[in-house]
Short mmCIF file of C-alpha atoms in Angstrom, two decimals:
data_model
loop_
_atom_site.label_atom_id
_atom_site.label_comp_id
_atom_site.label_asym_id
_atom_site.label_seq_id
_atom_site.Cartn_x
_atom_site.Cartn_y
_atom_site.Cartn_z
CA UNK A 1324 0.00 0.00 0.00
CA UNK A 1325 2.89 2.32 0.69
CA UNK A 1326 3.77 2.22 -3.01
CA UNK A 1327 0.41 3.89 -3.74
CA UNK A 1328 1.28 6.98 -1.71
CA UNK A 1329 2.53 9.82 -3.92
CA UNK A 1330 6.18 10.69 -3.23
CA UNK A 1331 5.30 14.33 -2.48
CA UNK A 1332 2.77 13.35 0.21
CA UNK A 1333 5.17 10.91 1.81
CA UNK A 1334 7.88 13.56 1.90
CA UNK A 1335 5.49 16.07 3.50
CA UNK A 1336 4.52 13.62 6.25
CA UNK A 1337 8.13 12.70 6.87
CA UNK A 1338 9.08 16.36 7.11
CA UNK A 1339 6.37 17.13 9.66
CA UNK A 1340 7.22 14.06 11.75
CA UNK A 1341 10.86 15.02 11.71
CA UNK A 1342 9.99 18.49 13.01
CA UNK A 1343 7.92 17.09 15.86
CA UNK A 1344 10.46 14.43 16.81
CA UNK A 1345 13.31 16.93 16.72
CA UNK A 1346 11.29 19.31 18.87
CA UNK A 1347 11.09 16.80 21.72
CA UNK A 1348 14.58 15.27 21.44
CA UNK A 1349 15.87 15.37 24.98
CA UNK A 1350 13.71 16.59 27.86
CA UNK A 1351 14.24 20.24 28.93
CA UNK A 1352 16.02 20.37 32.28
CA UNK A 1353 14.96 23.92 33.18
CA UNK A 1354 12.54 26.65 32.19
CA UNK A 1355 15.24 28.32 30.10
CA UNK A 1356 15.71 25.03 28.24
CA UNK A 1357 11.97 24.86 27.64
CA UNK A 1358 11.92 28.43 26.31
CA UNK A 1359 14.76 27.51 23.95
CA UNK A 1360 12.79 24.49 22.74
CA UNK A 1361 9.74 26.67 22.11
CA UNK A 1362 11.86 29.21 20.24
CA UNK A 1363 13.43 26.43 18.19
CA UNK A 1364 9.95 25.10 17.38
CA UNK A 1365 9.02 28.48 15.95
CA UNK A 1366 12.21 28.61 13.90
CA UNK A 1367 11.36 25.19 12.48
CA UNK A 1368 7.80 26.43 11.74
CA UNK A 1369 6.25 23.75 13.95
CA UNK A 1370 4.44 26.53 15.80
CA UNK A 1371 3.66 30.13 14.87
CA UNK A 1372 5.07 33.26 16.48
CA UNK A 1373 1.71 33.93 18.17
CA UNK A 1374 1.68 30.43 19.64
CA UNK A 1375 5.22 30.87 20.94
CA UNK A 1376 4.28 34.15 22.65
CA UNK A 1377 1.19 32.58 24.18
CA UNK A 1378 3.17 29.63 25.61
CA UNK A 1379 5.74 32.05 27.03
CA UNK A 1380 2.88 34.05 28.54
CA UNK A 1381 1.56 30.96 30.29
CA UNK A 1382 5.01 30.23 31.72
CA UNK A 1383 5.47 33.80 32.93
CA UNK A 1384 2.05 33.99 34.58
CA UNK A 1385 3.08 31.29 37.05
CA UNK A 1386 5.75 33.67 38.37
CA UNK A 1387 3.43 36.67 38.79
CA UNK A 1388 1.60 37.83 41.89
CA UNK A 1389 -1.65 39.75 41.86
CA UNK A 1390 0.19 42.95 42.83
CA UNK A 1391 2.09 42.73 39.53
CA UNK A 1392 -0.98 43.03 37.31
CA UNK A 1393 -3.69 44.71 39.41
CA UNK A 1394 -5.34 48.01 38.55
CA UNK A 1395 -4.04 50.47 41.19
CA UNK A 1396 -6.42 51.94 43.75
CA UNK A 1397 -6.17 55.44 42.22
CA UNK A 1398 -7.45 54.15 38.87
CA UNK A 1399 -10.45 52.23 40.23
CA UNK A 1400 -13.78 53.54 38.96
CA UNK A 1401 -16.05 52.97 41.94
CA UNK A 1402 -19.68 53.78 42.68
CA UNK A 1403 -21.04 55.21 45.91
CA UNK A 1404 -23.69 53.13 47.67
CA UNK A 1405 -25.97 56.18 47.91
CA UNK A 1406 -25.69 57.24 44.24
CA UNK A 1407 -28.95 57.82 42.40
CA UNK A 1408 -29.82 55.86 39.25
CA UNK A 1409 -29.00 58.90 37.12
CA UNK A 1410 -25.56 59.27 38.72
CA UNK A 1411 -24.87 55.56 38.33
CA UNK A 1412 -25.89 55.51 34.68
CA UNK A 1413 -23.75 58.54 33.95
CA UNK A 1414 -20.66 56.80 35.34
CA UNK A 1415 -21.46 53.47 33.67
CA UNK A 1416 -21.90 55.12 30.27
CA UNK A 1417 -18.83 57.35 30.51
CA UNK A 1418 -16.46 54.64 31.77
CA UNK A 1419 -17.73 51.82 29.52
CA UNK A 1420 -16.93 49.18 32.15
CA UNK A 1421 -19.26 46.26 32.85
CA UNK A 1422 -18.46 45.75 36.56
CA UNK A 1423 -17.97 48.31 39.32
CA UNK A 1424 -16.91 48.13 42.97
CA UNK A 1425 -19.54 49.80 45.17
CA UNK A 1426 -18.11 51.66 48.15
CA UNK A 1427 -19.40 53.33 51.28
CA UNK A 1428 -17.54 56.62 51.90
CA UNK A 1429 -14.16 55.50 50.54
CA UNK A 1430 -12.47 52.67 48.66
CA UNK A 1431 -11.53 50.83 51.85
CA UNK A 1432 -15.21 50.12 52.51
CA UNK A 1433 -16.33 47.86 49.67
CA UNK A 1434 -20.02 46.99 49.82
CA UNK A 1435 -20.10 44.74 46.76
CA UNK A 1436 -19.87 44.62 42.97
CA UNK A 1437 -22.43 46.07 40.56
CA UNK A 1438 -22.91 44.48 37.16
CA UNK A 1439 -23.98 47.17 34.72
CA UNK A 1440 -26.66 44.91 33.27
CA UNK A 1441 -28.36 44.72 36.70
CA UNK A 1442 -28.91 48.47 36.55
CA UNK A 1443 -30.69 48.54 33.21
CA UNK A 1444 -34.13 47.67 34.54
CA UNK A 1445 -34.03 50.75 36.78
CA UNK A 1446 -32.73 53.17 34.19
CA UNK A 1447 -34.59 55.30 31.71
CA UNK A 1448 -37.75 55.12 33.86
CA UNK A 1449 -38.30 51.45 33.06
CA UNK A 1450 -39.08 50.51 36.66
CA UNK A 1451 -41.25 52.45 39.10
CA UNK A 1452 -40.15 50.45 42.16
CA UNK A 1453 -38.01 52.30 44.75
CA UNK A 1454 -34.35 51.86 43.89
CA UNK A 1455 -31.73 50.68 46.36
CA UNK A 1456 -28.24 49.89 45.12
CA UNK A 1457 -27.75 47.56 48.05
CA UNK A 1458 -30.45 45.26 46.65
CA UNK A 1459 -28.76 44.68 43.29
CA UNK A 1460 -25.05 44.49 44.13
CA UNK A 1461 -23.29 41.15 44.37
CA UNK A 1462 -20.75 40.00 46.97
CA UNK A 1463 -17.19 41.17 46.38
CA UNK A 1464 -14.37 38.64 46.20
CA UNK A 1465 -11.30 39.78 48.12
CA UNK A 1466 -7.77 38.48 47.45
CA UNK A 1467 -4.36 39.39 48.89
CA UNK A 1468 -1.70 41.14 46.83
CA UNK A 1469 0.59 38.13 47.26
CA UNK A 1470 -1.77 35.61 45.66
CA UNK A 1471 -0.32 33.80 42.65
CA UNK A 1472 -1.91 34.86 39.37
CA UNK A 1473 -2.22 31.31 37.99
CA UNK A 1474 -4.05 30.22 41.14
CA UNK A 1475 -6.43 33.18 40.87
CA UNK A 1476 -7.13 32.36 37.22
CA UNK A 1477 -8.11 28.84 38.24
CA UNK A 1478 -10.47 30.27 40.87
CA UNK A 1479 -11.94 32.74 38.37
CA UNK A 1480 -12.79 29.84 36.07
CA UNK A 1481 -14.03 27.35 38.67
CA UNK A 1482 -16.10 29.81 40.71
CA UNK A 1483 -17.25 31.82 37.68
CA UNK A 1484 -16.48 35.34 38.81
CA UNK A 1485 -14.60 37.97 36.83
CA UNK A 1486 -13.37 40.59 39.30
CA UNK A 1487 -11.63 40.56 42.66
CA UNK A 1488 -10.75 43.34 45.10
CA UNK A 1489 -7.06 43.33 46.07
CA UNK A 1490 -6.04 44.16 49.65
CA UNK A 1491 -2.65 44.75 51.22
CA UNK A 1492 -1.28 43.13 54.37
CA UNK A 1493 -3.14 45.65 56.54
CA UNK A 1494 -6.51 44.98 54.92
CA UNK A 1495 -6.64 48.22 52.95
CA UNK A 1496 -7.80 48.16 49.33
CA UNK A 1497 -4.79 48.51 47.03
CA UNK A 1498 -6.41 47.73 43.70
CA UNK A 1499 -8.57 45.34 41.73
CA UNK A 1500 -7.93 42.57 39.23
CA UNK A 1501 -10.11 41.06 36.51
CA UNK A 1502 -9.92 37.86 34.52
CA UNK A 1503 -9.19 40.01 31.47
CA UNK A 1504 -6.05 41.37 33.15
CA UNK A 1505 -4.76 37.80 33.52
CA UNK A 1506 -5.68 36.75 30.00
CA UNK A 1507 -3.88 39.79 28.60
CA UNK A 1508 -0.69 38.58 30.30
CA UNK A 1509 -1.03 35.37 28.28
CA UNK A 1510 -2.39 36.43 24.89
CA UNK A 1511 -1.46 40.11 24.84
CA UNK A 1512 -3.65 43.16 25.13
CA UNK A 1513 -7.28 42.55 24.27
CA UNK A 1514 -8.50 45.52 22.26
CA UNK A 1515 -11.83 46.87 23.47
CA UNK A 1516 -14.01 47.74 20.49
CA UNK A 1517 -15.92 50.33 22.52
CA UNK A 1518 -12.77 52.03 23.72
CA UNK A 1519 -11.43 52.11 20.17
CA UNK A 1520 -14.61 53.73 18.95
CA UNK A 1521 -14.84 56.16 21.86
CA UNK A 1522 -11.33 57.41 21.15
CA UNK A 1523 -12.73 58.86 17.95
CA UNK A 1524 -15.69 60.48 19.69
CA UNK A 1525 -15.92 64.22 20.18
CA UNK A 1526 -14.23 65.64 23.26
CA UNK A 1527 -17.54 67.11 24.48
CA UNK A 1528 -20.62 64.90 24.71
CA UNK A 1529 -24.06 65.99 25.90
CA UNK A 1530 -25.70 63.80 28.55
CA UNK A 1531 -28.76 65.89 29.44
CA UNK A 1532 -30.00 69.47 29.13
CA UNK A 1533 -27.31 70.96 31.36
CA UNK A 1534 -24.89 68.05 31.87
CA UNK A 1535 -21.99 67.14 29.59
CA UNK A 1536 -19.13 64.65 29.62
CA UNK A 1537 -15.81 66.02 28.45
CA UNK A 1538 -12.29 64.72 28.09
CA UNK A 1539 -9.87 66.44 30.45
CA UNK A 1540 -7.57 67.15 27.49
CA UNK A 1541 -10.25 69.29 25.81
CA UNK A 1542 -8.58 72.61 24.87
CA UNK A 1543 -9.91 75.55 26.87
CA UNK A 1544 -10.44 77.38 23.59
CA UNK A 1545 -12.82 74.64 22.38
CA UNK A 1546 -14.62 74.64 25.74
CA UNK A 1547 -15.14 78.39 25.59
CA UNK A 1548 -16.49 78.13 22.06
CA UNK A 1549 -18.91 75.34 22.99
CA UNK A 1550 -20.29 76.91 26.19
CA UNK A 1551 -19.77 80.61 25.52
CA UNK A 1552 -17.44 80.89 28.51
CA UNK A 1553 -14.35 83.08 28.89
CA UNK A 1554 -11.81 80.93 30.71
CA UNK A 1555 -8.25 82.09 30.16
CA UNK A 1556 -5.89 79.73 28.33
CA UNK A 1557 -2.75 81.74 29.09
CA UNK A 1558 -1.70 79.57 32.04
CA UNK A 1559 -3.36 76.26 31.04
CA UNK A 1560 -4.11 74.78 27.64
CA UNK A 1561 -6.67 72.17 28.70
CA UNK A 1562 -9.76 72.02 30.88
CA UNK A 1563 -8.06 69.32 32.97
CA UNK A 1564 -5.24 71.71 33.83
CA UNK A 1565 -7.73 74.43 34.74
CA UNK A 1566 -9.72 72.11 37.00
CA UNK A 1567 -6.64 70.60 38.69
CA UNK A 1568 -5.44 74.11 39.52
CA UNK A 1569 -8.84 74.96 41.02
CA UNK A 1570 -8.62 71.92 43.29
CA UNK A 1571 -5.06 72.69 44.32
CA UNK A 1572 -4.23 68.97 44.21
CA UNK A 1573 -4.76 65.98 41.93
CA UNK A 1574 -8.35 65.05 42.84
CA UNK A 1575 -9.85 61.60 43.06
CA UNK A 1576 -13.03 60.41 41.42
CA UNK A 1577 -16.30 62.15 42.45
CA UNK A 1578 -14.56 65.23 43.83
CA UNK A 1579 -16.29 68.42 42.69
CA UNK A 1580 -15.29 72.02 42.19
CA UNK A 1581 -17.18 75.05 40.86
CA UNK A 1582 -15.51 77.58 38.59
CA UNK A 1583 -17.50 80.65 37.60
CA UNK A 1584 -20.76 78.88 38.41
CA UNK A 1585 -19.94 75.73 36.38
CA UNK A 1586 -19.63 72.52 38.40
CA UNK A 1587 -16.86 70.11 37.38
CA UNK A 1588 -16.93 66.52 38.74
CA UNK A 1589 -14.03 64.13 38.31
CA UNK A 1590 -15.23 60.94 36.62
CA UNK A 1591 -11.88 59.24 36.09
CA UNK A 1592 -8.22 59.99 36.74
CA UNK A 1593 -4.96 58.12 37.03
CA UNK A 1594 -2.03 58.79 39.33
CA UNK A 1595 -0.77 61.66 37.17
CA UNK A 1596 -3.68 63.46 35.53
CA UNK A 1597 -7.41 63.86 35.07
CA UNK A 1598 -9.02 61.84 32.29
CA UNK A 1599 -12.78 62.44 32.21
CA UNK A 1600 -14.95 65.21 33.69
CA UNK A 1601 -18.66 65.80 34.12
CA UNK A 1602 -19.71 69.39 33.51
CA UNK A 1603 -22.94 70.76 34.97
CA UNK A 1604 -23.96 74.15 33.65
CA UNK A 1605 -25.92 76.68 35.73
CA UNK A 1606 -29.69 76.46 35.46
CA UNK A 1607 -30.75 79.47 33.35
CA UNK A 1608 -34.18 79.52 35.05
CA UNK A 1609 -32.55 79.83 38.46
CA UNK A 1610 -30.32 82.65 37.21
CA UNK A 1611 -33.35 84.53 35.82
CA UNK A 1612 -35.19 84.21 39.15
CA UNK A 1613 -32.12 85.43 41.03
CA UNK A 1614 -31.79 88.36 38.69
#
């Protein structure tokens, strides 16, 4: 029967078998040896470059601790337990996240986790029942900074949760970690289609009659043109710079400041700068009555 096999096919099979057999000649004695074998496999075209990177990612994850990949405390977008539905929806829409820690007073007092989808039935006047955030949040999973990432991934999968709050040795909240953060360590950054689209959105977006969402990097000149204001751009180029100066410090999320009757609320910020702001304009009816 072997005589019936075309020479080209036989040669192809032999070539593939040779590659596989050569790949596993001699057992690797260390992780470095294993990495060399994986690299050699790519050179021999037994595996692709993407496969090589993914295998290396799996190996590296076993060395990582949660503290190495967590989202720092300052960058956590959290909700207050006493927020109204309108305030919650505003944050959910502007941040584009699907899960949010819910806090009482500050980030060291985690009440639970809100899934954005659990809020939909109360938004847009779809439900007339009294709203209480405490009734819809889910228990928060808490893990120590020192927990191994591969162990946490196994728990994420077996217990079917997607987010955990990270605490330090004193019990204070130091960050949060999601299953996506772990997967990105293995397969590389997972591009968020919404984030990609939102990057092309306008810097100023209307939410309601007097409320707008703006990027902190919006030029003051553009802000003045949009809202007929007269903020000076001699000292600062962006609205974020103007607002940070008004605070006198780098504010955290939900901090508010009023400048010339316009209320600015910090929606998101990292450890270095403001990212997103909510702008609430003065009520013209109130101004007319006052006048």
